[in-house]
Tab-separated table of C-alpha atoms in Angstrom:
chain	number	residue	atom	x	y	z
A	824	MET	CA	-104.367	-43.454	-48.884
A	825	ASN	CA	-106.505	-43.097	-45.762
A	826	TYR	CA	-105.250	-44.880	-42.686
A	827	GLN	CA	-106.280	-45.807	-39.153
A	828	VAL	CA	-103.876	-46.841	-36.384
A	829	ILE	CA	-104.794	-48.749	-33.230
A	830	GLY	CA	-102.482	-49.396	-30.288
A	831	LEU	CA	-99.707	-47.009	-31.333
A	832	GLU	CA	-99.220	-43.694	-29.518
A	833	ASN	CA	-97.633	-41.939	-32.502
A	834	ASP	CA	-98.635	-42.627	-36.104
A	835	HIS	CA	-95.353	-41.165	-37.434
A	836	PRO	CA	-93.981	-44.528	-38.714
A	837	VAL	CA	-97.170	-45.058	-40.742
A	838	ARG	CA	-97.211	-41.531	-42.159
A	839	GLU	CA	-93.512	-41.660	-43.028
A	840	MET	CA	-93.787	-44.983	-44.827
A	841	LEU	CA	-96.868	-43.897	-46.791
A	842	LEU	CA	-95.047	-40.718	-47.847
A	843	ASN	CA	-92.198	-42.907	-49.055
A	844	LEU	CA	-94.462	-45.342	-50.918
A	845	LEU	CA	-97.221	-43.003	-52.132
A	846	PRO	CA	-95.702	-39.488	-52.346
A	847	ALA	CA	-98.241	-38.344	-54.920
A	848	GLU	CA	-101.227	-39.058	-52.669
A	849	ASP	CA	-102.783	-37.159	-49.783
A	850	ASN	CA	-102.191	-39.728	-47.061
A	851	ALA	CA	-104.270	-38.812	-44.015
A	852	PRO	CA	-106.051	-40.321	-41.008
A	853	GLY	CA	-109.590	-41.404	-41.792
A	854	SER	CA	-111.613	-44.143	-43.399
A	855	CYS	CA	-112.475	-44.939	-46.988
A	856	GLU	CA	-113.910	-48.162	-48.314
A	857	GLU	CA	-111.833	-48.263	-51.494
A	858	ASN	CA	-108.495	-46.811	-50.389
A	859	GLN	CA	-107.751	-47.774	-46.802
A	860	LEU	CA	-104.895	-48.935	-44.601
A	861	ASN	CA	-105.496	-50.260	-41.088
A	862	VAL	CA	-102.587	-50.832	-38.712
A	863	GLU	CA	-102.950	-52.477	-35.314
A	864	VAL	CA	-100.303	-52.977	-32.622
A	865	ARG	CA	-100.981	-55.471	-29.813
A	866	GLN	CA	-98.751	-56.054	-26.806
A	867	SER	CA	-98.484	-59.322	-24.902
A	868	ALA	CA	-96.166	-60.797	-22.283
A	869	ALA	CA	-93.884	-61.979	-25.098
A	870	GLY	CA	-93.690	-58.799	-27.157
A	871	TYR	CA	-95.562	-56.866	-29.840
A	872	GLN	CA	-97.678	-58.130	-32.733
A	873	ILE	CA	-98.188	-55.740	-35.630
A	874	SER	CA	-100.726	-56.265	-38.385
A	875	ALA	CA	-101.377	-54.153	-41.474
A	876	ARG	CA	-104.356	-54.528	-43.801
A	877	ALA	CA	-104.554	-52.534	-47.030
A	878	GLN	CA	-107.536	-52.375	-49.361
A	879	ARG	CA	-107.516	-50.767	-52.772
A	880	GLU	CA	-110.136	-51.139	-55.514
A	881	GLY	CA	-111.499	-54.254	-53.838
A	882	VAL	CA	-108.093	-55.968	-53.534
A	883	ILE	CA	-106.846	-56.704	-50.006
A	884	HIS	CA	-103.254	-57.322	-48.893
A	885	THR	CA	-102.139	-58.018	-45.327
A	886	ALA	CA	-98.836	-58.262	-43.467
A	887	GLU	CA	-97.808	-59.153	-39.936
A	888	ARG	CA	-94.673	-58.644	-37.844
A	889	GLU	CA	-93.632	-59.623	-34.331
A	890	ILE	CA	-90.908	-58.249	-32.062
A	891	PRO	CA	-89.884	-59.467	-28.592
A	892	LEU	CA	-89.678	-57.266	-25.512
A	893	GLY	CA	-86.281	-55.895	-24.532
A	894	GLY	CA	-83.591	-53.759	-26.119
A	895	ASP	CA	-84.484	-50.558	-27.922
A	896	GLU	CA	-88.186	-51.336	-28.140
A	897	LYS	CA	-89.153	-47.915	-29.504
A	898	ARG	CA	-86.808	-48.197	-32.492
A	899	ALA	CA	-87.682	-51.858	-33.084
A	900	LEU	CA	-91.408	-51.149	-32.968
A	901	SER	CA	-91.100	-48.257	-35.406
A	902	HIS	CA	-89.179	-50.447	-37.841
A	903	ALA	CA	-91.666	-53.307	-37.520
A	904	VAL	CA	-94.632	-50.995	-38.200
A	905	LYS	CA	-92.910	-49.532	-41.255
A	906	LEU	CA	-92.109	-52.952	-42.616
A	907	ALA	CA	-95.661	-54.197	-42.090
A	908	VAL	CA	-97.019	-51.153	-43.946
A	909	TYR	CA	-94.416	-51.680	-46.673
A	910	ASP	CA	-95.361	-55.322	-47.184
A	911	ALA	CA	-99.094	-54.532	-47.235
A	912	VAL	CA	-98.903	-51.591	-49.649
A	913	THR	CA	-96.137	-52.473	-52.135
A	914	PRO	CA	-98.196	-55.159	-53.940
A	915	TYR	CA	-100.205	-52.269	-55.406
A	916	LEU	CA	-97.089	-50.591	-56.825
A	917	GLU	CA	-95.718	-51.211	-60.291
A	918	HIS	CA	-92.159	-50.934	-58.978
A	919	LYS	CA	-91.090	-51.515	-55.388
A	920	PRO	CA	-88.851	-48.800	-53.871
A	921	VAL	CA	-85.178	-49.626	-54.405
A	922	TRP	CA	-84.435	-48.582	-50.825
A	923	GLY	CA	-87.140	-50.846	-49.428
A	924	SER	CA	-88.527	-49.681	-46.108
A	925	LEU	CA	-85.624	-47.307	-45.397
A	926	THR	CA	-86.909	-43.749	-45.080
A	927	GLY	CA	-83.844	-41.866	-43.809
A	928	VAL	CA	-81.737	-39.421	-45.804
A	929	ARG	CA	-78.424	-41.123	-44.945
A	930	PRO	CA	-78.491	-44.784	-46.034
A	931	ALA	CA	-74.680	-45.010	-45.890
A	932	LYS	CA	-74.729	-43.937	-42.247
A	933	PHE	CA	-77.315	-46.635	-41.637
A	934	ALA	CA	-75.049	-49.245	-43.261
A	935	ARG	CA	-72.042	-47.901	-41.348
A	936	GLY	CA	-73.826	-48.714	-38.100
A	937	PHE	CA	-73.624	-52.422	-38.944
A	938	LEU	CA	-69.959	-52.266	-39.989
A	939	GLU	CA	-68.977	-50.361	-36.848
A	940	LYS	CA	-70.560	-53.137	-34.769
A	941	GLY	CA	-68.145	-55.588	-36.379
A	942	LEU	CA	-70.389	-57.115	-39.019
A	943	LYS	CA	-68.810	-58.126	-42.321
A	944	PRO	CA	-70.081	-56.387	-45.464
A	945	PHE	CA	-71.934	-59.531	-46.567
A	946	GLU	CA	-73.626	-59.728	-43.152
A	947	ALA	CA	-74.724	-56.097	-43.379
A	948	ALA	CA	-75.955	-56.737	-46.915
A	949	LYS	CA	-78.064	-59.665	-45.760
A	950	ILE	CA	-79.750	-57.586	-43.043
A	951	MET	CA	-80.433	-54.700	-45.416
A	952	THR	CA	-82.132	-57.009	-47.900
A	953	GLU	CA	-83.992	-59.395	-45.598
A	954	ASP	CA	-85.033	-56.949	-42.870
A	955	TYR	CA	-85.356	-53.726	-44.895
A	956	ARG	CA	-86.080	-54.945	-48.465
A	957	VAL	CA	-83.200	-52.912	-49.986
A	958	THR	CA	-82.217	-54.078	-53.484
A	959	PRO	CA	-78.761	-55.636	-54.026
A	960	GLU	CA	-77.624	-52.651	-56.109
A	961	ARG	CA	-78.549	-50.070	-53.455
A	962	ARG	CA	-77.205	-52.047	-50.517
A	963	ALA	CA	-73.853	-52.301	-52.347
A	964	LEU	CA	-73.943	-48.541	-52.944
A	965	ALA	CA	-74.606	-47.849	-49.265
A	966	ILE	CA	-72.008	-50.284	-47.944
A	967	ARG	CA	-69.278	-48.956	-50.241
A	968	SER	CA	-70.039	-45.369	-49.224
A	969	ALA	CA	-70.051	-46.451	-45.566
A	970	ALA	CA	-66.598	-47.998	-45.932
A	971	ILE	CA	-65.235	-44.794	-47.463
A	972	ALA	CA	-66.721	-42.780	-44.589
A	973	MET	CA	-65.045	-45.063	-42.059
A	974	ASP	CA	-61.675	-44.619	-43.783
A	975	ALA	CA	-62.129	-40.846	-43.808
A	976	GLN	CA	-63.056	-40.859	-40.124
A	977	LYS	CA	-59.854	-42.683	-39.167
A	978	ALA	CA	-57.762	-39.772	-40.452
A	979	LEU	CA	-59.626	-37.150	-38.389
A	980	ARG	CA	-58.489	-35.756	-35.049
A	981	PRO	CA	-60.907	-34.593	-32.306
A	982	LYS	CA	-60.375	-30.885	-33.005
A	983	ASP	CA	-60.528	-31.093	-36.805
A	984	ILE	CA	-63.301	-29.047	-38.418
A	985	SER	CA	-64.437	-28.061	-41.889
A	986	ILE	CA	-65.782	-24.697	-43.001
A	987	TYR	CA	-68.797	-24.080	-45.215
A	988	VAL	CA	-69.434	-20.620	-46.666
A	989	GLY	CA	-72.829	-19.923	-48.242
A	990	ILE	CA	-73.410	-17.441	-51.069
A	991	PRO	CA	-77.221	-17.364	-51.494
A	992	PHE	CA	-77.368	-15.603	-54.870
A	993	CYS	CA	-77.891	-16.849	-58.436
A	994	PRO	CA	-78.202	-15.130	-61.819
A	995	SER	CA	-81.732	-16.565	-62.089
A	996	ARG	CA	-83.721	-19.167	-60.181
A	997	CYS	CA	-83.935	-22.689	-61.617
A	998	SER	CA	-87.456	-24.120	-61.677
A	999	TYR	CA	-86.556	-27.125	-59.500
A	1000	CYS	CA	-84.609	-25.216	-56.856
A	1001	SER	CA	-85.678	-25.206	-53.204
A	1002	PHE	CA	-82.533	-23.696	-51.678
A	1003	VAL	CA	-82.517	-20.274	-50.088
A	1004	SER	CA	-81.183	-18.430	-53.088
A	1005	HIS	CA	-81.993	-15.002	-54.484
A	1006	SER	CA	-81.941	-14.017	-58.145
A	1007	ILE	CA	-79.649	-11.017	-58.651
A	1008	GLU	CA	-82.322	-9.591	-60.936
A	1009	ARG	CA	-84.153	-8.655	-57.732
A	1010	ALA	CA	-81.513	-8.911	-55.027
A	1011	ALA	CA	-78.329	-7.463	-56.545
A	1012	HIS	CA	-78.420	-4.590	-54.052
A	1013	LEU	CA	-78.011	-7.096	-51.186
A	1014	ILE	CA	-74.718	-8.552	-52.394
A	1015	ALA	CA	-72.314	-5.808	-51.287
A	1016	PRO	CA	-73.676	-5.503	-47.727
A	1017	TYR	CA	-73.896	-9.299	-47.550
A	1018	LEU	CA	-70.211	-9.609	-48.363
A	1019	GLY	CA	-69.384	-7.043	-45.696
A	1020	THR	CA	-71.367	-8.912	-43.047
A	1021	LEU	CA	-69.884	-12.224	-44.165
A	1022	CYS	CA	-66.340	-10.910	-43.810
A	1023	GLY	CA	-67.264	-9.710	-40.314
A	1024	GLU	CA	-68.550	-13.171	-39.425
A	1025	ILE	CA	-65.403	-14.739	-40.863
A	1026	LYS	CA	-63.284	-12.522	-38.593
A	1027	ALA	CA	-65.295	-13.492	-35.487
A	1028	ALA	CA	-65.238	-17.170	-36.398
A	1029	GLY	CA	-61.516	-17.095	-37.112
A	1030	ASP	CA	-60.829	-15.598	-33.681
A	1031	ALA	CA	-62.921	-18.309	-32.002
A	1032	VAL	CA	-61.316	-21.133	-33.989
A	1033	ARG	CA	-57.826	-19.897	-33.105
A	1034	GLU	CA	-58.664	-19.544	-29.394
A	1035	ALA	CA	-60.270	-22.995	-29.340
A	1036	GLY	CA	-57.219	-24.610	-30.951
A	1037	LEU	CA	-59.194	-26.106	-33.825
A	1038	ARG	CA	-57.650	-27.304	-37.095
A	1039	VAL	CA	-59.373	-26.577	-40.419
A	1040	VAL	CA	-59.060	-29.557	-42.789
A	1041	SER	CA	-61.380	-28.551	-45.646
A	1042	VAL	CA	-63.224	-25.495	-46.967
A	1043	TYR	CA	-66.324	-25.566	-49.161
A	1044	ILE	CA	-67.944	-22.464	-50.652
A	1045	GLY	CA	-71.440	-23.220	-51.958
A	1046	GLY	CA	-74.732	-21.548	-52.626
A	1047	GLY	CA	-76.670	-20.444	-54.524
A	1048	THR	CA	-73.924	-19.780	-57.003
A	1049	PRO	CA	-70.706	-18.353	-55.471
A	1050	THR	CA	-69.502	-17.120	-58.867
A	1051	THR	CA	-72.442	-14.731	-58.920
A	1052	LEU	CA	-69.894	-12.571	-57.069
A	1053	SER	CA	-67.533	-10.558	-59.248
A	1054	ALA	CA	-63.839	-11.431	-59.465
A	1055	GLU	CA	-63.104	-8.522	-57.119
A	1056	GLN	CA	-65.716	-9.691	-54.608
A	1057	LEU	CA	-64.370	-13.249	-54.731
A	1058	ASP	CA	-60.897	-11.857	-54.053
A	1059	ILE	CA	-62.206	-10.016	-50.961
A	1060	LEU	CA	-63.964	-13.143	-49.666
A	1061	LEU	CA	-61.023	-15.487	-50.215
A	1062	TYR	CA	-58.553	-13.007	-48.725
A	1063	ALA	CA	-60.728	-12.780	-45.601
A	1064	LEU	CA	-60.755	-16.572	-45.264
A	1065	GLU	CA	-57.031	-17.045	-45.691
A	1066	THR	CA	-56.118	-14.220	-43.303
A	1067	CYS	CA	-58.636	-15.104	-40.578
A	1068	PHE	CA	-58.092	-18.890	-40.596
A	1069	ASP	CA	-54.975	-21.026	-40.694
A	1070	LEU	CA	-55.539	-22.953	-43.926
A	1071	SER	CA	-52.062	-24.459	-44.093
A	1072	GLU	CA	-53.284	-27.985	-43.319
A	1073	ILE	CA	-56.421	-28.200	-45.450
A	1074	THR	CA	-56.691	-31.208	-47.739
A	1075	GLU	CA	-59.107	-29.585	-50.212
A	1076	PHE	CA	-60.584	-26.172	-51.019
A	1077	THR	CA	-63.787	-26.372	-53.050
A	1078	VAL	CA	-65.813	-23.627	-54.712
A	1079	GLU	CA	-69.073	-24.381	-56.493
A	1080	ALA	CA	-68.408	-22.317	-59.588
A	1081	GLY	CA	-71.716	-23.778	-60.664
A	1082	ARG	CA	-73.459	-22.209	-63.617
A	1083	PRO	CA	-71.401	-21.476	-66.725
A	1084	ASP	CA	-73.233	-18.172	-67.249
A	1085	THR	CA	-71.549	-16.853	-64.070
A	1086	ILE	CA	-68.035	-18.158	-64.732
A	1087	THR	CA	-65.374	-15.999	-66.359
A	1088	GLU	CA	-61.669	-16.540	-66.846
A	1089	ALA	CA	-60.964	-13.699	-64.407
A	1090	LYS	CA	-63.023	-15.379	-61.703
A	1091	LEU	CA	-61.364	-18.743	-62.264
A	1092	ARG	CA	-57.913	-17.164	-62.079
A	1093	THR	CA	-58.914	-15.446	-58.829
A	1094	LEU	CA	-59.953	-18.782	-57.346
A	1095	ALA	CA	-56.720	-20.447	-58.434
A	1096	ALA	CA	-54.603	-17.599	-57.065
A	1097	HIS	CA	-56.097	-18.158	-53.599
A	1098	GLY	CA	-55.425	-21.894	-53.540
A	1099	VAL	CA	-58.845	-23.221	-54.556
A	1100	ASP	CA	-58.052	-26.666	-55.960
A	1101	ARG	CA	-61.508	-28.124	-56.603
A	1102	ILE	CA	-64.434	-26.528	-58.440
A	1103	SER	CA	-67.856	-27.550	-59.701
A	1104	ILE	CA	-69.142	-26.729	-63.177
A	1105	ASN	CA	-72.739	-27.913	-63.099
A	1106	PRO	CA	-74.626	-28.222	-66.385
A	1107	GLN	CA	-77.449	-30.443	-64.956
A	1108	SER	CA	-78.154	-31.325	-68.581
A	1109	MET	CA	-76.349	-31.104	-71.910
A	1110	ASN	CA	-79.644	-30.700	-73.747
A	1111	ASP	CA	-80.404	-27.072	-74.648
A	1112	GLU	CA	-84.183	-27.667	-74.616
A	1113	VAL	CA	-83.971	-29.018	-71.058
A	1114	LEU	CA	-81.753	-26.129	-69.948
A	1115	ALA	CA	-84.288	-23.620	-71.266
A	1116	ALA	CA	-87.164	-25.466	-69.597
A	1117	ILE	CA	-85.554	-25.335	-66.141
A	1118	GLY	CA	-84.656	-21.631	-66.421
A	1119	ARG	CA	-80.962	-21.883	-67.232
A	1120	ARG	CA	-79.500	-19.100	-69.353
A	1121	HIS	CA	-76.611	-20.954	-70.878
A	1122	SER	CA	-76.157	-23.610	-73.536
A	1123	ALA	CA	-74.483	-26.994	-73.526
A	1124	GLU	CA	-71.706	-25.476	-75.615
A	1125	ASP	CA	-71.138	-22.878	-72.871
A	1126	VAL	CA	-70.534	-25.746	-70.434
A	1127	ILE	CA	-67.824	-27.245	-72.617
A	1128	ARG	CA	-66.169	-23.879	-73.227
A	1129	THR	CA	-66.112	-23.093	-69.481
A	1130	TYR	CA	-64.739	-26.541	-68.657
A	1131	GLU	CA	-61.913	-26.124	-71.170
A	1132	THR	CA	-61.042	-22.729	-69.691
A	1133	ALA	CA	-60.823	-24.211	-66.193
A	1134	ARG	CA	-58.521	-26.958	-67.441
A	1135	ARG	CA	-56.320	-24.454	-69.237
A	1136	ILE	CA	-55.964	-22.421	-66.037
A	1137	GLY	CA	-54.849	-25.583	-64.244
A	1138	PHE	CA	-57.676	-26.928	-62.081
A	1139	LYS	CA	-56.914	-30.588	-61.403
A	1140	SER	CA	-60.197	-31.567	-59.715
A	1141	ILE	CA	-63.519	-30.653	-61.324
A	1142	ASN	CA	-67.003	-31.875	-60.407
A	1143	MET	CA	-69.976	-31.787	-62.777
A	1144	ASP	CA	-73.619	-32.275	-61.678
A	1145	THR	CA	-76.527	-33.861	-63.518
A	1146	ILE	CA	-80.175	-34.286	-62.484
A	1147	ALA	CA	-82.315	-37.239	-63.508
A	1148	GLY	CA	-85.970	-36.359	-64.044
A	1149	LEU	CA	-85.814	-32.772	-65.283
A	1150	GLU	CA	-88.617	-31.316	-67.369
A	1151	LYS	CA	-88.275	-32.105	-71.095
A	1152	ASP	CA	-85.516	-34.637	-70.425
A	1153	THR	CA	-85.787	-38.223	-71.649
A	1154	PRO	CA	-83.764	-41.342	-70.845
A	1155	GLU	CA	-82.122	-40.976	-74.258
A	1156	SER	CA	-81.118	-37.327	-73.783
A	1157	PHE	CA	-79.973	-38.071	-70.222
A	1158	VAL	CA	-77.651	-40.758	-71.585
A	1159	HIS	CA	-76.372	-38.193	-74.093
A	1160	THR	CA	-75.613	-35.831	-71.192
A	1161	LEU	CA	-73.638	-38.508	-69.384
A	1162	GLU	CA	-71.768	-39.561	-72.513
A	1163	THR	CA	-70.759	-35.946	-73.138
A	1164	LEU	CA	-69.661	-35.310	-69.560
A	1165	ILE	CA	-67.769	-38.601	-69.269
A	1166	GLY	CA	-65.993	-37.642	-72.487
A	1167	LEU	CA	-64.736	-34.466	-70.816
A	1168	GLU	CA	-63.168	-36.623	-68.071
A	1169	PRO	CA	-63.985	-34.612	-64.926
A	1170	GLU	CA	-62.696	-36.112	-61.692
A	1171	ASN	CA	-66.187	-36.084	-60.127
A	1172	LEU	CA	-69.659	-36.643	-61.544
A	1173	THR	CA	-72.636	-36.219	-59.242
A	1174	VAL	CA	-75.939	-37.784	-60.303
A	1175	HIS	CA	-78.915	-36.185	-58.562
A	1176	THR	CA	-82.548	-37.267	-58.729
A	1177	LEU	CA	-85.177	-34.548	-59.073
A	1178	ALA	CA	-86.819	-33.721	-55.756
A	1179	VAL	CA	-89.822	-31.404	-55.964
A	1180	LYS	CA	-90.157	-29.410	-52.750
A	1181	ARG	CA	-92.385	-26.671	-51.467
A	1182	GLY	CA	-89.782	-23.988	-52.176
A	1183	ALA	CA	-89.561	-24.854	-55.875
A	1184	THR	CA	-91.895	-23.644	-58.613
A	1185	GLN	CA	-92.568	-27.218	-59.780
A	1186	GLN	CA	-94.730	-28.193	-56.825
A	1187	ASP	CA	-96.909	-30.833	-58.403
A	1188	ARG	CA	-95.839	-34.054	-56.669
A	1189	ALA	CA	-98.071	-36.193	-58.854
A	1190	ALA	CA	-96.417	-34.915	-62.034
A	1191	ALA	CA	-92.981	-35.648	-60.612
A	1192	GLN	CA	-93.999	-39.128	-59.519
A	1193	GLN	CA	-95.277	-39.885	-63.019
A	1194	ARG	CA	-91.665	-39.541	-64.163
A	1195	HIS	CA	-90.720	-42.491	-61.985
A	1196	ASP	CA	-90.269	-44.847	-64.916
A	1197	ASP	CA	-88.090	-42.378	-66.835
A	1198	VAL	CA	-85.970	-41.711	-63.755
A	1199	ARG	CA	-85.542	-45.438	-63.170
A	1200	ARG	CA	-84.346	-45.898	-66.749
A	1201	MET	CA	-81.992	-42.921	-66.424
A	1202	LEU	CA	-80.351	-44.226	-63.266
A	1203	ASP	CA	-80.265	-47.803	-64.552
A	1204	ALA	CA	-78.276	-46.504	-67.518
A	1205	ALA	CA	-76.080	-44.102	-65.545
A	1206	TYR	CA	-74.532	-46.441	-63.013
A	1207	PRO	CA	-73.089	-48.991	-65.497
A	1208	MET	CA	-71.835	-46.155	-67.723
A	1209	LEU	CA	-69.998	-44.485	-64.856
A	1210	THR	CA	-68.555	-47.762	-63.589
A	1211	ALA	CA	-67.271	-48.627	-67.072
A	1212	ALA	CA	-65.610	-45.192	-67.267
A	1213	ASP	CA	-63.611	-45.850	-64.038
A	1214	TYR	CA	-65.859	-43.817	-61.719
A	1215	ALA	CA	-66.941	-45.243	-58.369
A	1216	PRO	CA	-69.598	-44.031	-55.889
A	1217	TYR	CA	-68.274	-42.485	-52.685
A	1218	TYR	CA	-71.192	-40.676	-50.977
A	1219	LEU	CA	-74.955	-40.491	-51.265
A	1220	TYR	CA	-78.063	-39.034	-49.670
A	1221	ARG	CA	-81.821	-39.006	-50.169
A	1222	GLN	CA	-84.513	-36.316	-49.990
A	1223	LYS	CA	-88.261	-36.209	-49.506
A	1224	PHE	CA	-90.445	-36.063	-52.618
A	1225	MET	CA	-87.620	-37.527	-54.688
A	1226	ALA	CA	-88.924	-39.102	-57.888
A	1227	GLY	CA	-89.112	-42.859	-57.423
A	1228	GLY	CA	-87.620	-42.671	-53.925
A	1229	TYR	CA	-84.116	-42.817	-55.379
A	1230	GLU	CA	-80.948	-40.996	-54.268
A	1231	ASN	CA	-78.244	-38.467	-55.075
A	1232	THR	CA	-74.851	-40.093	-55.592
A	1233	GLY	CA	-71.365	-38.659	-55.917
A	1234	TRP	CA	-69.044	-40.558	-58.254
A	1235	CYS	CA	-65.322	-39.991	-58.639
A	1236	ARG	CA	-62.133	-41.233	-60.213
A	1237	PRO	CA	-59.782	-43.061	-57.788
A	1238	GLY	CA	-58.308	-40.683	-55.210
A	1239	PHE	CA	-60.635	-37.768	-55.957
A	1240	GLU	CA	-63.279	-38.198	-53.239
A	1241	CYS	CA	-64.527	-34.844	-51.963
A	1242	LEU	CA	-63.860	-35.305	-48.255
A	1243	TYR	CA	-66.073	-32.379	-47.263
A	1244	ASN	CA	-69.055	-34.159	-48.836
A	1245	VAL	CA	-68.240	-37.287	-46.834
A	1246	TYR	CA	-67.677	-35.394	-43.563
A	1247	MET	CA	-70.871	-33.408	-43.947
A	1248	MET	CA	-73.264	-36.068	-45.172
A	1249	GLU	CA	-72.021	-38.777	-42.808
A	1250	GLU	CA	-71.816	-36.328	-39.856
A	1251	LEU	CA	-68.210	-37.272	-39.085
A	1252	GLN	CA	-66.974	-33.927	-37.774
A	1253	THR	CA	-67.964	-30.418	-36.764
A	1254	ILE	CA	-68.928	-28.185	-39.689
A	1255	LEU	CA	-68.596	-24.435	-39.132
A	1256	SER	CA	-71.165	-22.784	-41.421
A	1257	LEU	CA	-70.841	-19.129	-42.351
A	1258	GLY	CA	-73.328	-16.957	-44.204
A	1259	ALA	CA	-77.106	-16.608	-44.396
A	1260	GLY	CA	-78.922	-19.851	-43.639
A	1261	GLY	CA	-75.743	-21.454	-42.321
A	1262	VAL	CA	-76.230	-24.120	-39.647
A	1263	THR	CA	-73.085	-24.901	-37.677
A	1264	LYS	CA	-73.063	-28.481	-36.364
A	1265	LEU	CA	-70.957	-29.078	-33.252
A	1266	LEU	CA	-70.301	-32.809	-32.941
A	1267	SER	CA	-69.793	-34.426	-29.545
A	1268	THR	CA	-66.672	-36.477	-28.847
A	1269	ASP	CA	-68.505	-39.775	-29.283
A	1270	GLY	CA	-70.233	-38.513	-32.448
A	1271	ARG	CA	-73.698	-39.228	-31.092
A	1272	GLN	CA	-74.872	-35.706	-30.303
A	1273	ILE	CA	-74.991	-32.627	-32.507
A	1274	ARG	CA	-75.552	-29.088	-31.306
A	1275	ARG	CA	-76.809	-26.721	-34.007
A	1276	ILE	CA	-76.198	-22.974	-34.219
A	1277	SER	CA	-78.283	-21.315	-36.919
A	1278	ASN	CA	-77.639	-18.038	-38.712
A	1279	PRO	CA	-80.529	-15.880	-39.965
A	1280	LYS	CA	-81.992	-17.561	-43.025
A	1281	TYR	CA	-82.350	-14.697	-45.481
A	1282	PRO	CA	-79.728	-12.157	-46.626
A	1283	TYR	CA	-81.716	-9.105	-45.564
A	1284	GLU	CA	-81.987	-10.522	-42.012
A	1285	TYR	CA	-78.380	-11.686	-42.021
A	1286	ASN	CA	-77.063	-8.296	-43.161
A	1287	VAL	CA	-78.311	-6.561	-39.990
A	1288	SER	CA	-77.368	-9.280	-37.485
A	1289	LEU	CA	-73.563	-9.259	-37.380
A	1290	GLU	CA	-73.287	-8.568	-33.656
A	1291	LYS	CA	-75.558	-11.479	-32.723
A	1292	ILE	CA	-73.940	-13.808	-35.276
A	1293	SER	CA	-70.439	-12.960	-34.042
A	1294	ALA	CA	-71.386	-13.532	-30.410
A	1295	ALA	CA	-72.701	-17.004	-31.260
A	1296	LYS	CA	-69.269	-17.988	-32.581
A	1297	ARG	CA	-67.991	-17.948	-28.982
A	1298	GLU	CA	-69.820	-21.252	-28.519
A	1299	LEU	CA	-67.009	-22.862	-30.505
A	1300	VAL	CA	-64.625	-22.167	-27.625
A	1301	ALA	CA	-66.906	-23.704	-25.005
A	1302	TRP	CA	-67.541	-26.711	-27.224
A	1303	ALA	CA	-63.814	-27.274	-27.813
A	1304	ASP	CA	-63.250	-27.423	-24.048
A	1305	THR	CA	-65.395	-30.573	-23.939
A	1306	LEU	CA	-63.168	-32.488	-26.381
């Protein structure tokens, strides 16, 4: 949709809302008789008046908002502009966005802001619906996740940190993937030097953490697919972590075992021997046609066989991922996937919504958006099924270009919340990130400021940058002195 803005210095609120409402369209400044949005902001002695007028195929819809002067005017004005655009444009949509005018990636953090100010859950719910147009189902999801985050935060001490270790390699690249991950078909020669550099970074980080007097409370090894490493390589990595860091007080140690075609009994036994107590086995779908379409080289039966092996070895906490909206998937086959996974009784089930990004091979936003109705039916079926099976949501986040503007949600059985996921997504503590593409986030004492320290993004850059990476870890010591 073309748009024109008058009286607003920055058109970001308009662009962001149009991206949220019309992700399949090329929204740009300009004029067009049949597909046009005009937004005007006027200031008076009393405050601001915002008007939005949308025209599409000869049908006109308008909306107006007013805000008084005073307070955080910049934030209030941005919200009012977004809401005016939302109210003017949504009449053209078959389905209104379930998250209303909210555009951020952390809706639970947004809800937590109300609870931390002393509002009751029902008061926060009222604001989210009346002022932001969030549906009752999504506001409940956000408020519950916010409450869990607040409980997790109460147990943290100022010098508590978590560690993330990235392994950016996979056996092959999935068609939907936008992460920095390299297929070992082309990048196998990078793995050995990568592991050497990573162990060097672990040593430098461990020295800094010890000097700074920090306490590690959780460890998460993700990717990519960490089990792309051999059992021997996993042993080297885990030995480096447990000798360079004091892990005696961690509450959980997670490894994304990920794809069944990379998981062997030897690798699982190596993980267990080093104290890993939580793993992910991520089928994404239990439909073999869907798995083939997205580039997976394993079957649904392989998923079940790998899961049974992990249980036999003794893993007590297992997560399994699904994605709503994958190519070749249908609401019926998605329900079959959930029924199968629920029948296995994993402690965690994470329901993702397909997000098509620039880094993925499926770059056609319009095609993804056309799946909106299927995705809606998939999620509408998933949430009651999981609730009936004694799973409850505990964290969530959103992404750009997500089909239908939905969300990714982690579900778990009582007592099996992955605290790292909560800490990281709700920005509750400092996360020390190791490996290529890692972004360490140093959180201020009041939790309002985050300082980021980024590692080189790609393995071939990372592998030749150990000296610079190690030197940057000294910032942990200076940061700890401010606590």
